[in-house]
């Protein structure tokens, strides 16, 4: 689950960081659907569900350390704050940072489980 969580978070971060460039090329490549808000919200919701399942399981079953949960929580708060502001530069930076925190929390959770 942690690998899936890391992957989903990285995909979310790449999507948000690359979206301005994708928007420039979408009319030429037929990828306009990638700029739709439902794509981003679907990835965020999937990442949140995977994080909750994976990190809570690691906490309860294996290591009882709250750092991965706190990091993921902070990451999702930063993602949420990024979505409150419609300045696309800030939004993309905040969401990318939040996604990196969530991915890092999965990595730390994985390390705690395997130590």
XYZ file of C-alpha atoms in Angstrom:
115
model
C 0.000 0.000 0.000
C 2.855 2.401 0.738
C 4.252 1.915 -2.765
C 0.808 2.646 -4.181
C 0.563 5.727 -1.940
C 3.988 6.973 -2.996
C 3.042 6.454 -6.642
C -0.291 8.259 -6.314
C 1.330 11.190 -4.504
C 4.105 11.493 -7.061
C 1.581 11.354 -9.902
C -0.397 14.111 -8.173
C 2.722 16.256 -7.772
C 3.819 15.736 -11.367
C 0.312 16.476 -12.621
C 0.190 19.782 -10.741
C 3.735 20.825 -11.604
C 3.356 19.936 -15.275
C -0.197 21.220 -15.750
C 0.832 24.678 -17.062
C 2.976 23.026 -19.734
C 0.332 20.434 -20.518
C -2.228 23.225 -20.989
C -0.013 24.730 -23.703
C 0.187 21.464 -25.628
C -3.285 20.031 -25.031
C -4.913 21.481 -28.148
C -2.171 19.940 -30.272
C -2.008 16.563 -28.563
C -5.674 16.012 -27.735
C -4.928 15.837 -23.997
C -7.307 18.571 -22.904
C -9.042 16.182 -20.496
C -5.927 16.262 -18.255
C -6.727 19.887 -17.382
C -10.187 18.990 -16.067
C -10.625 19.580 -12.317
C -12.221 16.166 -11.800
C -8.922 14.484 -12.761
C -7.073 16.370 -10.035
C -9.783 15.820 -7.420
C -9.935 12.114 -8.257
C -6.169 11.744 -7.748
C -6.301 13.726 -4.480
C -9.193 11.648 -3.125
C -7.499 8.397 -4.170
C -4.271 9.554 -2.494
C -6.157 10.442 0.686
C -7.905 7.059 0.844
C -4.678 5.159 0.175
C -2.825 7.248 2.773
C -5.461 6.651 5.418
C -5.523 2.917 4.857
C -1.758 2.487 4.593
C -0.558 4.887 7.273
C -3.191 3.984 9.861
C -2.466 0.281 9.296
C 1.275 0.877 9.724
C 0.656 2.906 12.876
C -1.753 0.438 14.498
C -0.100 -2.804 13.464
C 3.625 -2.149 13.214
C 5.312 0.916 14.635
C 2.985 3.214 16.652
C 4.830 6.312 15.400
C 2.777 9.358 14.459
C 5.320 11.078 12.193
C 4.006 9.544 8.927
C 0.424 10.441 9.875
C 1.354 14.003 10.811
C 3.389 14.475 7.623
C 0.557 13.196 5.433
C -1.927 15.374 7.306
C 0.271 18.437 6.768
C 0.661 17.519 3.105
C -3.093 17.319 2.581
C -3.592 20.608 4.472
C -1.055 22.277 2.159
C -2.849 20.789 -0.850
C -6.145 22.147 0.495
C -4.653 25.606 1.089
C -3.279 25.567 -2.441
C -6.785 24.951 -3.768
C -8.207 27.880 -1.800
C -6.097 30.295 -3.799
C -6.777 30.602 -7.489
C -3.372 32.065 -8.259
C -2.150 29.218 -10.424
C 1.502 29.748 -9.560
C 0.881 29.380 -5.824
C -1.628 26.577 -6.357
C 0.803 24.442 -8.354
C 3.677 25.040 -5.938
C 1.577 24.321 -2.832
C -0.007 21.187 -4.278
C 3.371 19.886 -5.449
C 4.908 20.462 -2.002
C 1.911 18.826 -0.318
C 2.102 15.821 -2.642
C 5.819 15.442 -1.904
C 5.080 15.459 1.841
C 2.447 12.763 1.402
C 4.830 10.648 -0.701
C 7.590 11.125 1.887
C 5.204 10.090 4.683
C 4.573 6.799 2.869
C 8.308 6.251 2.521
C 8.869 6.893 6.243
C 5.966 4.588 7.089
C 7.484 1.883 4.895
C 10.891 2.347 6.563
C 9.317 2.075 10.054
C 7.476 -1.096 9.069
C 10.596 -2.747 7.661
C 12.938 -1.868 10.536
